[in-house]
Each structure stands twice: as structure tokens, then as C-alpha cells.
Amino acid sequence: MKIAFISDIHGNAVALDAVLEDIQTKNVDKIIVLGDLCFRGPEPKRALQLIQNLKTDVLKGNADEWVVRGIKQGEVPNQALQLMQTERDWTYGQLTHEDVTYLKELPTEHTVPLTEKLTIHCFHATPTSLFDVVPPTADNETLQEKLMSKDTATIFVYGHIHLPYIRFFNGKAVANLGSVGVPFDGLAQASYLIVEGSGAKYTMGIQRVPYDVDKVVRQYETANYPNLKMTEVIRNGSL
């Protein structure tokens, strides 16, 4: 089995187009989506439609929850709350009632067999939270406690932090996909993960895909997106 995991599209449909084209060249058996589909990008509706057209397993992210019910005080820095709520309202206005219902009803975790001997547990941030942040610098004990609670799984995959990495310890593996639409690691390219297994053997690899960043910047501008500082994040591949 060969599985592509994608996450954190954030309404960047141009980057998602590039990733899906790249995946087509990799002969994967399945695509799994780990959330944050629409919010903070110039094409929330088209990004959502592209994901829905995959007809695959899709999980909810914190940004999907925000689209559904708004952003609560304490979930983002106080100085960012008003602007991000305005961004959320803009995104909500691009979607239909059916779109919002789809986001509301997404599950929050998924277990998938890679082989007859290997199982992957995947989620957006942690198995119990859409919002907790587990960074690449976390020690093994923290990874074990926050991410690796399912004893039957060998591989644990998540999104949310937009910082791709892979760690192996205690006979198991943890991987973050990075972000399709808004990478934070300083490389302005989309990021996703491929996991391939046979029997008890497996490989994992972060994939980086260039896309037309200038086009996305223009989309923010022509769409009258309420926070044009997002264009700097897109250009730089970092906050």
C-alpha cells in the first residue's frame, strides 16, 4: 500500500492543484486529508471542491472548526483575534450552507492499515485536540504522550504545525506533513507525505512541490481578501 497524506490547504487551491498533479505521478493507492481546507486562502470554495472530488477520507482541522463556529477568545493571540475573525467571516461568505455542514460533520481521527502488519493513526493536531501544538522540537516523551496513544498503530501522522519532519523511536514513527497551502519552514513550496509499506517494512518521505506563488498573491489582491499580510507568508514560506 502507498498512501499520500495532505493537509493544511488553507484555501490555496493553486498549491493543491500542483500537489494533486504530483501525486498522480507517484502511483499512490490512496489519499488521506488531515484538515484545514478553506480558511486563510483566496479560493476557499475551489479548494473544498477539489478535496470533496477526491471522494476519500477527510478529517477536520482547527481552521475548519473556526469556519463553522467562529474563533473564540484565547484560541489565537488577542491582537490577532479581530482580524482573524474578519478573515473567517470572509471565508464563511464564500461557502454555502452545505459546505459549512460538510466541514462541521468531518471526523477528527482515522486509523488506516498500511499492510497486514502495519497500521497508521492520523489526526490534525493530536488525537484529542484540534488545537494543541506539538512542535518538531518536542522530546520523545511528549510525542509519546500527545500523539502516540493508540497502541495498535506503528505510524502516527499529523498536520497543524506546518513544519514537516519525520522521527523514529521505540520502534515506531511520527511524521508531520507540513502544509500544502501555507508552509512555515521557509521554503515557499507545498509539502505533503508519502508512506509506503509491504509486510513489516515501510518507507516515509516528505514531498515538496513548487507552485505559482505569484498567481496566489494576485488572487489575494483581486479577491479583496481582508488580510493582505498573508501574501508575505505565502511568498516567504514562513510567518
Tab-separated table of C-alpha atoms in Angstrom:
chain	number	residue	atom	x	y	z
A	1	MET	CA	0.000	0.000	0.000
A	2	LYS	CA	1.183	3.501	-0.853
A	3	ILE	CA	-0.655	6.420	0.770
A	4	ALA	CA	-0.318	10.168	0.232
A	5	PHE	CA	-1.253	12.354	3.202
A	6	ILE	CA	-2.104	16.002	2.544
A	7	SER	CA	-3.123	18.717	4.994
A	8	ASP	CA	-3.427	22.419	5.710
A	9	ILE	CA	-4.513	23.578	2.270
A	10	HIS	CA	-5.962	26.795	3.729
A	11	GLY	CA	-7.847	27.845	0.609
A	12	ASN	CA	-4.730	27.760	-1.587
A	13	ALA	CA	-6.248	25.840	-4.497
A	14	VAL	CA	-3.317	26.619	-6.813
A	15	ALA	CA	-0.929	24.809	-4.453
A	16	LEU	CA	-3.430	21.962	-4.104
A	17	ASP	CA	-3.640	21.624	-7.897
A	18	ALA	CA	0.147	21.229	-8.021
A	19	VAL	CA	0.162	18.636	-5.228
A	20	LEU	CA	-2.603	16.558	-6.790
A	21	GLU	CA	-0.776	16.612	-10.133
A	22	ASP	CA	2.403	15.465	-8.367
A	23	ILE	CA	0.548	12.682	-6.565
A	24	GLN	CA	-0.758	11.399	-9.908
A	25	THR	CA	2.838	10.709	-10.955
A	26	LYS	CA	3.582	8.697	-7.788
A	27	ASN	CA	1.113	5.820	-8.334
A	28	VAL	CA	-0.390	6.054	-4.861
A	29	ASP	CA	-3.228	3.774	-3.793
A	30	LYS	CA	-4.982	6.279	-1.560
A	31	ILE	CA	-5.022	9.946	-0.499
A	32	ILE	CA	-5.957	10.963	3.044
A	33	VAL	CA	-6.630	14.589	4.012
A	34	LEU	CA	-5.896	15.829	7.539
A	35	GLY	CA	-7.869	19.061	7.661
A	36	ASP	CA	-7.672	22.856	7.407
A	37	LEU	CA	-9.218	23.026	3.975
A	38	CYS	CA	-10.520	26.575	3.382
A	39	PHE	CA	-9.624	29.266	5.902
A	40	ARG	CA	-6.966	31.976	5.171
A	41	GLY	CA	-6.665	31.472	1.416
A	42	PRO	CA	-8.098	33.232	-1.646
A	43	GLU	CA	-10.011	30.225	-3.064
A	44	PRO	CA	-11.809	28.510	-0.177
A	45	LYS	CA	-14.663	27.200	-2.309
A	46	ARG	CA	-12.493	25.693	-5.046
A	47	ALA	CA	-10.099	24.166	-2.518
A	48	LEU	CA	-13.023	22.498	-0.774
A	49	GLN	CA	-14.453	21.218	-4.054
A	50	LEU	CA	-11.102	19.715	-5.053
A	51	ILE	CA	-10.944	17.848	-1.741
A	52	GLN	CA	-14.547	16.652	-1.994
A	53	ASN	CA	-13.917	15.407	-5.537
A	54	LEU	CA	-11.255	13.048	-4.202
A	55	LYS	CA	-14.025	11.023	-2.517
A	56	THR	CA	-11.647	9.918	0.198
A	57	ASP	CA	-11.144	10.100	3.958
A	58	VAL	CA	-11.042	13.722	5.140
A	59	LEU	CA	-10.503	14.854	8.740
A	60	LYS	CA	-11.406	18.107	10.479
A	61	GLY	CA	-8.785	20.700	11.404
A	62	ASN	CA	-8.952	23.642	13.775
A	63	ALA	CA	-9.432	26.077	10.870
A	64	ASP	CA	-12.405	24.024	9.649
A	65	GLU	CA	-13.891	24.287	13.133
A	66	TRP	CA	-13.323	28.052	13.037
A	67	VAL	CA	-15.187	28.351	9.750
A	68	VAL	CA	-18.125	26.519	11.311
A	69	ARG	CA	-18.439	28.435	14.602
A	70	GLY	CA	-16.014	31.354	14.598
A	71	ILE	CA	-12.848	31.941	16.620
A	72	LYS	CA	-13.076	32.064	20.404
A	73	GLN	CA	-11.032	34.343	22.616
A	74	GLY	CA	-7.929	32.547	23.809
A	75	GLU	CA	-7.603	30.406	20.669
A	76	VAL	CA	-5.359	32.965	18.954
A	77	PRO	CA	-3.296	35.895	20.303
A	78	ASN	CA	-5.572	38.724	21.445
A	79	GLN	CA	-4.013	41.201	18.991
A	80	ALA	CA	-4.850	38.868	16.076
A	81	LEU	CA	-8.384	37.913	17.109
A	82	GLN	CA	-10.363	40.686	15.399
A	83	LEU	CA	-8.515	40.408	12.081
A	84	MET	CA	-8.702	36.626	12.026
A	85	GLN	CA	-12.406	36.768	12.805
A	86	THR	CA	-12.809	39.106	9.818
A	87	GLU	CA	-10.900	36.596	7.681
A	88	ARG	CA	-13.127	33.820	8.970
A	89	ASP	CA	-16.257	35.809	8.105
A	90	TRP	CA	-14.912	36.452	4.588
A	91	THR	CA	-14.248	32.727	4.144
A	92	TYR	CA	-17.667	31.785	5.506
A	93	GLY	CA	-19.228	34.147	2.977
A	94	GLN	CA	-17.612	32.261	0.091
A	95	LEU	CA	-19.220	28.963	1.115
A	96	THR	CA	-22.728	27.539	1.032
A	97	HIS	CA	-24.703	26.158	3.955
A	98	GLU	CA	-23.972	22.676	2.582
A	99	ASP	CA	-20.238	23.410	2.549
A	100	VAL	CA	-20.280	24.503	6.183
A	101	THR	CA	-22.314	21.446	7.176
A	102	TYR	CA	-19.731	19.250	5.429
A	103	LEU	CA	-16.940	20.857	7.475
A	104	LYS	CA	-18.937	20.544	10.693
A	105	GLU	CA	-19.502	16.824	10.242
A	106	LEU	CA	-15.912	15.835	9.419
A	107	PRO	CA	-14.365	13.241	11.773
A	108	THR	CA	-11.312	14.136	13.863
A	109	GLU	CA	-9.158	10.997	13.590
A	110	HIS	CA	-8.718	7.954	11.373
A	111	THR	CA	-6.895	4.627	11.509
A	112	VAL	CA	-5.801	3.045	8.233
A	113	PRO	CA	-3.982	-0.260	7.557
A	114	LEU	CA	-0.775	0.235	5.570
A	115	THR	CA	-0.074	-3.503	5.365
A	116	GLU	CA	-1.372	-6.588	7.151
A	117	LYS	CA	1.242	-5.867	9.850
A	118	LEU	CA	1.326	-2.047	9.976
A	119	THR	CA	-1.318	0.490	10.995
A	120	ILE	CA	-1.300	4.287	10.697
A	121	HIS	CA	-3.135	6.567	13.133
A	122	CYS	CA	-3.755	10.035	11.696
A	123	PHE	CA	-5.321	13.253	13.001
A	124	HIS	CA	-4.965	17.008	12.565
A	125	ALA	CA	-3.196	18.186	15.740
A	126	THR	CA	-3.485	15.414	18.350
A	127	PRO	CA	-5.976	12.553	18.756
A	128	THR	CA	-7.853	14.530	21.424
A	129	SER	CA	-7.498	18.146	20.254
A	130	LEU	CA	-7.742	20.184	17.065
A	131	PHE	CA	-5.672	22.961	18.647
A	132	ASP	CA	-2.744	21.512	20.632
A	133	VAL	CA	0.674	22.301	19.173
A	134	VAL	CA	3.314	19.549	19.189
A	135	PRO	CA	6.438	21.021	17.523
A	136	PRO	CA	9.320	19.170	15.837
A	137	THR	CA	11.487	20.033	18.853
A	138	ALA	CA	9.265	18.119	21.297
A	139	ASP	CA	11.065	15.365	23.189
A	140	ASN	CA	10.191	11.703	22.732
A	141	GLU	CA	8.194	11.603	25.962
A	142	THR	CA	5.958	14.445	24.748
A	143	LEU	CA	5.435	12.805	21.369
A	144	GLN	CA	4.539	9.570	23.112
A	145	GLU	CA	2.055	11.253	25.435
A	146	LYS	CA	0.436	13.666	22.971
A	147	LEU	CA	0.476	11.760	19.678
A	148	MET	CA	1.061	8.050	20.172
A	149	SER	CA	-1.793	6.911	22.407
A	150	LYS	CA	-3.084	4.187	20.068
A	151	ASP	CA	-1.060	1.103	20.994
A	152	THR	CA	-2.058	-0.832	17.872
A	153	ALA	CA	-0.519	1.730	15.488
A	154	THR	CA	3.102	1.812	14.322
A	155	ILE	CA	2.997	5.123	12.423
A	156	PHE	CA	1.463	8.393	13.601
A	157	VAL	CA	0.765	11.211	11.136
A	158	TYR	CA	-0.474	14.746	11.791
A	159	GLY	CA	-0.655	18.269	10.349
A	160	HIS	CA	-1.464	21.611	12.031
A	161	ILE	CA	2.047	22.970	12.686
A	162	HIS	CA	3.059	23.492	9.008
A	163	LEU	CA	6.583	22.205	9.797
A	164	PRO	CA	7.382	18.872	8.115
A	165	TYR	CA	9.513	16.287	9.910
A	166	ILE	CA	9.858	12.544	10.490
A	167	ARG	CA	11.045	10.917	13.739
A	168	PHE	CA	11.702	7.263	14.547
A	169	PHE	CA	11.990	5.928	18.101
A	170	ASN	CA	10.942	2.929	20.198
A	171	GLY	CA	10.221	1.002	17.016
A	172	LYS	CA	7.608	3.498	15.835
A	173	ALA	CA	7.435	6.633	13.683
A	174	VAL	CA	5.891	10.100	13.903
A	175	ALA	CA	5.566	12.404	10.903
A	176	ASN	CA	4.213	15.864	10.255
A	177	LEU	CA	3.151	16.616	6.680
A	178	GLY	CA	3.951	20.290	6.636
A	179	SER	CA	1.371	22.340	4.709
A	180	VAL	CA	0.084	22.256	1.159
A	181	GLY	CA	-1.021	25.871	1.144
A	182	VAL	CA	0.861	27.836	3.809
A	183	PRO	CA	4.267	26.336	4.689
A	184	PHE	CA	6.110	27.779	7.691
A	185	ASP	CA	9.593	26.281	7.217
A	186	GLY	CA	10.990	28.970	4.919
A	187	LEU	CA	10.501	27.084	1.655
A	188	ALA	CA	7.647	28.512	-0.422
A	189	GLN	CA	6.638	25.136	-1.831
A	190	ALA	CA	3.741	22.849	-0.988
A	191	SER	CA	4.523	19.957	1.341
A	192	TYR	CA	2.948	16.529	1.772
A	193	LEU	CA	3.875	12.998	2.895
A	194	ILE	CA	4.003	9.615	1.194
A	195	VAL	CA	4.077	6.398	3.241
A	196	GLU	CA	4.641	3.058	1.506
A	197	GLY	CA	4.661	-0.378	3.105
A	198	SER	CA	4.967	-4.083	2.387
A	199	GLY	CA	4.704	-6.657	5.135
A	200	ALA	CA	6.621	-5.312	8.142
A	201	LYS	CA	8.691	-2.872	6.036
A	202	TYR	CA	7.824	0.739	5.268
A	203	THR	CA	9.294	3.982	3.965
A	204	MET	CA	8.213	7.576	4.603
A	205	GLY	CA	9.133	10.672	2.646
A	206	ILE	CA	8.303	14.376	2.690
A	207	GLN	CA	7.483	15.646	-0.806
A	208	ARG	CA	7.997	19.307	-1.839
A	209	VAL	CA	6.177	20.733	-4.828
A	210	PRO	CA	6.698	24.199	-6.371
A	211	TYR	CA	3.629	26.142	-7.471
A	212	ASP	CA	2.815	29.584	-8.892
A	213	VAL	CA	3.231	31.735	-5.789
A	214	ASP	CA	2.824	34.978	-7.739
A	215	LYS	CA	-0.555	33.818	-9.025
A	216	VAL	CA	-1.764	33.157	-5.486
A	217	VAL	CA	-0.555	36.578	-4.333
A	218	ARG	CA	-2.577	38.161	-7.149
A	219	GLN	CA	-5.610	36.128	-6.121
A	220	TYR	CA	-5.470	37.530	-2.575
A	221	GLU	CA	-5.347	41.029	-4.025
A	222	THR	CA	-8.120	40.677	-6.610
A	223	ALA	CA	-10.389	38.852	-4.144
A	224	ASN	CA	-10.126	41.787	-1.707
A	225	TYR	CA	-9.002	39.382	0.988
A	226	PRO	CA	-9.149	41.223	4.339
A	227	ASN	CA	-5.576	40.384	5.408
A	228	LEU	CA	-3.031	41.018	2.664
A	229	LYS	CA	-0.181	40.233	5.065
A	230	MET	CA	-0.955	36.649	4.093
A	231	THR	CA	0.755	37.383	0.775
A	232	GLU	CA	4.040	37.840	2.662
A	233	VAL	CA	3.576	34.477	4.374
A	234	ILE	CA	2.931	32.850	1.009
A	235	ARG	CA	5.959	34.483	-0.642
A	236	ASN	CA	8.338	33.688	2.220
A	237	GLY	CA	7.018	30.279	3.186
A	238	SER	CA	7.064	31.381	6.823
A	239	LEU	CA	5.301	33.547	9.370
